[in-house]
Coordinates of C-alpha atoms and ligand atoms in Angstrom, one line a residue:
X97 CA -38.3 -43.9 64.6
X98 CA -37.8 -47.3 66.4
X99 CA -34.7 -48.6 66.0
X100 CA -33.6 -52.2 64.7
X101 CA -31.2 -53.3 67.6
X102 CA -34.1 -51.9 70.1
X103 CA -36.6 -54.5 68.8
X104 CA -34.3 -57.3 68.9
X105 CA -34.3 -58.5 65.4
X106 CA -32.1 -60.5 64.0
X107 CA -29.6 -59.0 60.9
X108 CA -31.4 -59.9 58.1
X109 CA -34.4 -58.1 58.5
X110 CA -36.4 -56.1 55.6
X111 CA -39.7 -54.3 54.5
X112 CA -42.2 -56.8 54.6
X113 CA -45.7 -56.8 52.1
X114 CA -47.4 -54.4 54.0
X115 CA -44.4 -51.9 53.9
X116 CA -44.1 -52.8 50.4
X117 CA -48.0 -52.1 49.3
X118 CA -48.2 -48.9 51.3
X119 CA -44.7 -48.1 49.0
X120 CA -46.7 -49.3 46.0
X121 CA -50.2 -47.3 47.0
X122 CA -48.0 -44.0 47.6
X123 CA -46.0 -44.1 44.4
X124 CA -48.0 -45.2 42.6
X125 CA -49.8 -41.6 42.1
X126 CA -46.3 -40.8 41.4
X127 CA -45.4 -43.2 38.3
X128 CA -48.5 -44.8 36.6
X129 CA -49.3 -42.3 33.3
X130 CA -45.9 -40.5 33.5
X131 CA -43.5 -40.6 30.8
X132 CA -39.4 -40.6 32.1
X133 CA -38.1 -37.8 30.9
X134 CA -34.5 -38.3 32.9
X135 CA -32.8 -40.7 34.8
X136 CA -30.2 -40.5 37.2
X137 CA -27.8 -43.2 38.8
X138 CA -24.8 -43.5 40.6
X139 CA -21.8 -45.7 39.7
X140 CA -22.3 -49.3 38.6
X141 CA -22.7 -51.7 41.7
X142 CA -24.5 -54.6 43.1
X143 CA -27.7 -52.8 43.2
X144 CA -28.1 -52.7 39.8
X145 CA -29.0 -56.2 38.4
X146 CA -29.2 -54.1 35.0
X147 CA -25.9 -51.9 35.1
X148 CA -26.9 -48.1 35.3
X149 CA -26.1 -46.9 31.1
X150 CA -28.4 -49.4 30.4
X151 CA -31.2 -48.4 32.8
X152 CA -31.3 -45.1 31.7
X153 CA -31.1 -46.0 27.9
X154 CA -34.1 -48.1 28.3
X155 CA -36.6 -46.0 30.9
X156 CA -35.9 -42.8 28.8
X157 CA -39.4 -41.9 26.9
X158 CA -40.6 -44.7 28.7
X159 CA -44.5 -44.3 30.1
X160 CA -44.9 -45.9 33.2
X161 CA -48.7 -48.2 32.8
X162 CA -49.1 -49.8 35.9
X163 CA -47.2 -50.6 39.0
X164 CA -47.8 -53.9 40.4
X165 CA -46.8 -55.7 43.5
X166 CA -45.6 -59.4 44.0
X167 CA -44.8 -60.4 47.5
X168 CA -41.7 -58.0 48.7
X169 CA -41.2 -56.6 44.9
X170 CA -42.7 -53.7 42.9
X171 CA -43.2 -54.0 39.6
X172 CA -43.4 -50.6 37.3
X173 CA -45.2 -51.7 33.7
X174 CA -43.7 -49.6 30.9
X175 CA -45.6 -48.9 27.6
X176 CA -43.1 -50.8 25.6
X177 CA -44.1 -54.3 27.2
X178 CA -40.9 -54.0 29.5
X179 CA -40.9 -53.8 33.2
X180 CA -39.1 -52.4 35.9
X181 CA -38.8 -54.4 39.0
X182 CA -37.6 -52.3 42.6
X183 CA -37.3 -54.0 45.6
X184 CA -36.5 -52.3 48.6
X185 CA -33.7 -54.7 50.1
X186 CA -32.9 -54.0 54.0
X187 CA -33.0 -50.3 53.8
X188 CA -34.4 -49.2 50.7
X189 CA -36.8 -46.5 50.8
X190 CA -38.8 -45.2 47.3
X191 CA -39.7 -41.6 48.3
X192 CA -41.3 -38.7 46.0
X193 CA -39.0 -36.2 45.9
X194 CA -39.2 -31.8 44.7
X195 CA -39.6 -31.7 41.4
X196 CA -36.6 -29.5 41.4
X197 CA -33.4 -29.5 43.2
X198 CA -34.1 -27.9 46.6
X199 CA -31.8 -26.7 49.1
X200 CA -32.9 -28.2 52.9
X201 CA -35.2 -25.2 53.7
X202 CA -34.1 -22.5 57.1
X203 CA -35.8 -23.8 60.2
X204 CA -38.2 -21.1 60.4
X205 CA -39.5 -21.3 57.0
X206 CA -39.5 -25.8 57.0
X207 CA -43.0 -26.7 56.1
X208 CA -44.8 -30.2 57.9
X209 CA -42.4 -32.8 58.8
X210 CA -42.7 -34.8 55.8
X211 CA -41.8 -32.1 53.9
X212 CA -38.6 -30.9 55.2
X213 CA -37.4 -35.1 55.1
X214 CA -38.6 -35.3 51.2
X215 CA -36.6 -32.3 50.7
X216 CA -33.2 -33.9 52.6
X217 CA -33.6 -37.0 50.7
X218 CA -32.3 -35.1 47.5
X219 CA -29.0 -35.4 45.8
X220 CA -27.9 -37.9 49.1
X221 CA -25.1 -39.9 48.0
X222 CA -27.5 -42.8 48.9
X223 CA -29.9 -42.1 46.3
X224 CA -29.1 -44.3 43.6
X225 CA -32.0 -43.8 41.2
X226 CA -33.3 -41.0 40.2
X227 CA -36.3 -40.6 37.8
X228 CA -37.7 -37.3 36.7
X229 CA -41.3 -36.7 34.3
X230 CA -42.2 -34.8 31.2
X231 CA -45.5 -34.1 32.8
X232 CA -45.3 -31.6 36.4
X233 CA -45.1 -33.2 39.6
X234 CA -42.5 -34.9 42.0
X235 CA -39.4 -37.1 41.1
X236 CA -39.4 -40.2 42.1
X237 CA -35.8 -41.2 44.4
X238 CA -34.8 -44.7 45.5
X239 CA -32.6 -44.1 48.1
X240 CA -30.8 -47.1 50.2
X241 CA -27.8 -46.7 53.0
X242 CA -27.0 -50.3 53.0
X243 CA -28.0 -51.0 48.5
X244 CA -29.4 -54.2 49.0
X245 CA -32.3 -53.1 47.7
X246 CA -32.1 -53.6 43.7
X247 CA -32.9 -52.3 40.5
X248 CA -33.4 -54.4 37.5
X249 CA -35.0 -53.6 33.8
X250 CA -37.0 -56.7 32.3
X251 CA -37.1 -57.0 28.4
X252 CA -40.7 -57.3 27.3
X253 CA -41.6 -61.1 26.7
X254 CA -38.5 -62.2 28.9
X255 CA -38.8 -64.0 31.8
X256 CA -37.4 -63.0 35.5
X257 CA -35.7 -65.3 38.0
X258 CA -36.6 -63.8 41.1
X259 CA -40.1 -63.2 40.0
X260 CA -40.3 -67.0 38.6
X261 CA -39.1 -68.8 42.0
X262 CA -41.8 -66.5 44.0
X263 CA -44.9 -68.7 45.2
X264 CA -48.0 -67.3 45.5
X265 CA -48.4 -63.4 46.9
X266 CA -49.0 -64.1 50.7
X267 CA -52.7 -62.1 50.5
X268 CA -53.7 -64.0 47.6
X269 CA -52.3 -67.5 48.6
X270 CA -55.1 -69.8 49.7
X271 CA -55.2 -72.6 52.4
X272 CA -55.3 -75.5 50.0
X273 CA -52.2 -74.1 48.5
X274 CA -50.4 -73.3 52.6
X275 CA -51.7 -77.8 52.9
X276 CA -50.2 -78.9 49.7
X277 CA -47.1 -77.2 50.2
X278 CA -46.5 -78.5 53.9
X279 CA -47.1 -82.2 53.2
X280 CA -43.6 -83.0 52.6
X281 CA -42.3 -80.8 55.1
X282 CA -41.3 -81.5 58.6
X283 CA -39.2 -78.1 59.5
X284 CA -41.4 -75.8 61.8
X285 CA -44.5 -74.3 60.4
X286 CA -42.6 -71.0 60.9
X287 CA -39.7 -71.4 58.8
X288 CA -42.4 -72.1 55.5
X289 CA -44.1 -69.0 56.3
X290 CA -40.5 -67.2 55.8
X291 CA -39.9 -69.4 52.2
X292 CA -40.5 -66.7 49.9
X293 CA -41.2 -70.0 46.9
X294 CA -44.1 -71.1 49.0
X295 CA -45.8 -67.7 49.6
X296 CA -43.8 -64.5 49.0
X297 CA -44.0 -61.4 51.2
X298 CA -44.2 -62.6 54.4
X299 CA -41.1 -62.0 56.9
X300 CA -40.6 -62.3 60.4
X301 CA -42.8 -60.0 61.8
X302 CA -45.9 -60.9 60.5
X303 CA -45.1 -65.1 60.5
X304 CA -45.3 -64.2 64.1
X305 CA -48.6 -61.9 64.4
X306 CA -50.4 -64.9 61.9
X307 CA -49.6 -67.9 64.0
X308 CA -50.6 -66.3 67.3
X309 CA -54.2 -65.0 65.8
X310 CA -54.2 -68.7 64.9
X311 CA -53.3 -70.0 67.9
X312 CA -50.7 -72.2 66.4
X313 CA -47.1 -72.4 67.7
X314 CA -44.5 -71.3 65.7
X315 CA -42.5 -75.0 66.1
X316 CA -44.9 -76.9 65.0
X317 CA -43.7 -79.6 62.2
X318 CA -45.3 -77.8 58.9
X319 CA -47.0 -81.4 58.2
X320 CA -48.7 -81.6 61.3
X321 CA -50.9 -78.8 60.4
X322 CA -54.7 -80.0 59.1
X323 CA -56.1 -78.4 56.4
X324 CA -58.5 -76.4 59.1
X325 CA -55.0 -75.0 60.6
X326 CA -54.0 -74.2 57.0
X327 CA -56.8 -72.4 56.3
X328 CA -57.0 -70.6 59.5
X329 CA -53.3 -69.0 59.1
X330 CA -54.2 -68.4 55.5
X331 CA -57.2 -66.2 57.2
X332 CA -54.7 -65.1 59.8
X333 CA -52.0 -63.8 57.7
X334 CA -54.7 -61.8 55.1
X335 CA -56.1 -60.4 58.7
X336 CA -52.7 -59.1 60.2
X337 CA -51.1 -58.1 56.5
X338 CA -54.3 -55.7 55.8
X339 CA -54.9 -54.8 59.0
X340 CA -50.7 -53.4 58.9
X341 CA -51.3 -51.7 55.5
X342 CA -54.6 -49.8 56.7
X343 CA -52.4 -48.5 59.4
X344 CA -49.1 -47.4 56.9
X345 CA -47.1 -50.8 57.5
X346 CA -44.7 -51.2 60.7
X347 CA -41.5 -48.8 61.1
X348 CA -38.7 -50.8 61.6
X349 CA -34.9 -50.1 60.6
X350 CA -35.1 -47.2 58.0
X351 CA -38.9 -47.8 56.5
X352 CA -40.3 -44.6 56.1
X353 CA -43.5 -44.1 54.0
X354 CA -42.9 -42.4 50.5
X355 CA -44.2 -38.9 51.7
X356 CA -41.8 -39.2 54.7
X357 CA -44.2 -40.2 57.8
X358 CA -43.5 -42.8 59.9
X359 CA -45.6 -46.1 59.6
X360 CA -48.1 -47.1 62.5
X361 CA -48.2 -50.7 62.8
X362 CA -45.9 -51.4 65.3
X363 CA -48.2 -50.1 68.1
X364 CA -50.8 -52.8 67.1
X365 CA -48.2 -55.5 67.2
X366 CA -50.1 -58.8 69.5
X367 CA -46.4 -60.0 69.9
X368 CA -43.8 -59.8 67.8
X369 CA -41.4 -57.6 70.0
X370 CA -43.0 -58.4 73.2
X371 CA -41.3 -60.7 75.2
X372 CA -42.1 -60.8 79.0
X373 CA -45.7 -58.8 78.7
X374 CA -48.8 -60.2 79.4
X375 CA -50.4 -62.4 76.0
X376 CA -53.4 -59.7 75.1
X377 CA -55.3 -62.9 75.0
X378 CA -54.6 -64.5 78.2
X379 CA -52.3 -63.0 79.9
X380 CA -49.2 -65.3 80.3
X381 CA -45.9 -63.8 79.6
X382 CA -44.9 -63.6 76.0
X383 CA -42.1 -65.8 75.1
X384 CA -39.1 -64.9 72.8
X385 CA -37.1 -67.9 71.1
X386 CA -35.1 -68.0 67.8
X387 CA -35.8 -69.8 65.7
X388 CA -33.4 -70.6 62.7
X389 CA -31.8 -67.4 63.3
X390 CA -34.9 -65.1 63.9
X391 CA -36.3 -63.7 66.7
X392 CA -39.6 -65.5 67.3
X393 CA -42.4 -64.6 69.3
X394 CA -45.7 -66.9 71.1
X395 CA -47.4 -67.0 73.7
X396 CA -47.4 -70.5 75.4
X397 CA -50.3 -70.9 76.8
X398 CA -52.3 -70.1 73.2
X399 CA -50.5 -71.4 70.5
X400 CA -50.6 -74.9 70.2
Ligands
ZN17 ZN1 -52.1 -66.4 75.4

């Protein structure tokens, strides 16, 4: 696994929407038609917006309908009209877990890789949320070192103020919506990508990957783009966002897919974390900057 500090991102960095639809694709199969027949917590603490006796009063006998995604956050439908909302913070990682308690299996006898790391996510200390099914199959453990990932249970009918102040989901937003939003705005172009009320899902590493496929540099005021350069990142960020969840999203920090393997974007990256090589377009050396505290990638002889 690549490691944060190797890739020279800033502190602040998190699963993006690619990471967070292959998450949502992957359990998915685990959740939707399932009925909780136990749940499991540790002690109350900041990563649970809804405290933990709660939780598991009001996911018990719950059916799970539909999971949804909006930018970074999952959404888990129940049959009562509720709705669970997980999102995976920093280091969160959603993984399908034994469906019964397993002891970490001899060496000789450990199955494929993804296997034997399901198998040591279990009864961790850093698995806060456990949910097991009436029906056969897997458990489903959120697990999270650093808990700023978060947990919250929505009353059916009531309204959610994280998923409220969200703007449109970055592979849905269009480039009329990018214009409008940018006409008041004179920060750089980059730093709206990375608003989460003006499109939500996008982070560092793919604000970076958009703007170079549409050849416009990061700096730019966010008004100075034309409604042609709005629609072209629009275009841009659909192109790099599916292209990373074909490929199992990037692994960076702790992401690691739900049945354990390692994502595969990061080998595809154009040039996020590729200061000094040669631009794959033209050639000139990739240039790192940061940029309102991230670590921000271009080529300067390309973007504009
Ligand atoms: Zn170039």
């Amino acid at each position: 696994m690549v490691v944060l500090a190797s890739l020279g991102a800033s502190p602040g960095f998190m699963p993006e929407l690619p990471e967070v639809e292959v998450t949502r694709r992957q359990i998915e199969r685990v959740l939707v038609g399932r009925t909780v027949a136990d749940v499991r917590t540790t002690a109350p603490s900041y990563f649970f917006l809804t405290p933990p006796r709660e939780l598991r009063a009001r996911l018990l006998g719950r059916r799970v309908t539909r999971l949804e995604r909006h930018g970074k956050y999952l959404i888990g439908h129940l049959d009562d009209g509720s709705r669970l909302l997980l999102h995976l913070g920093m280091t969160g990682q959603l993984v399908a877990a034994p469906a019964e308690p397993t002891r970490p299996a001899p060496a000789r006898r450990a199955g494929p890789r993804s296997e034997r790391r399901a198998v040591a996510f279990v009864g961790d200390q850093h698995t806060h949320l456990v949910l097991s099914f009436r029906e056969p199959g897997p458990r489903l453990c959120f697990r999270d070192v650093r808990k700023f990932g978060k947990v919250a249970w929505i009353p059916k009918g009531a309204v959610s103020e994280r998923l409220d102040k969200l703007g449109p989901d970055a592979l849905r937003v269009t480039g009329k919506e990018l214009f409008d939003a940018t006409r008041s705005r004179s920060v750089p172009i980059k730093t709206v990508l990375l608003d989460q009320s003006v499109l939500a899902g996008v982070g560092n590493i793919y604000a970076d990957e958009a703007l170079f496929v549409a050849k416009i540099r990061s700096t730019r005021p966010a008004n100075a783009l034309s409604q042609r350069e709005s629609d072209a990142l629009v275009a841009a960020l659909r192109k790099v966002l599916r292209r990373s969840i074909a490929t199992g999203g990037s692994t960076i920090s702790d992401f690691v897919r739900p049945d354990g393997s390692d994502g595969g974007y990061q080998d595809h990256h154009l040039v996020y974390g590729r200061a000094g090589e040669p631009c794959p377009r033209c050639g000139t050396p990739i240039r790192r900057v940061v940029l309102g505290g991230r670590s921000t990638h271009y080529c300067p002889h390309c973007q504009k």
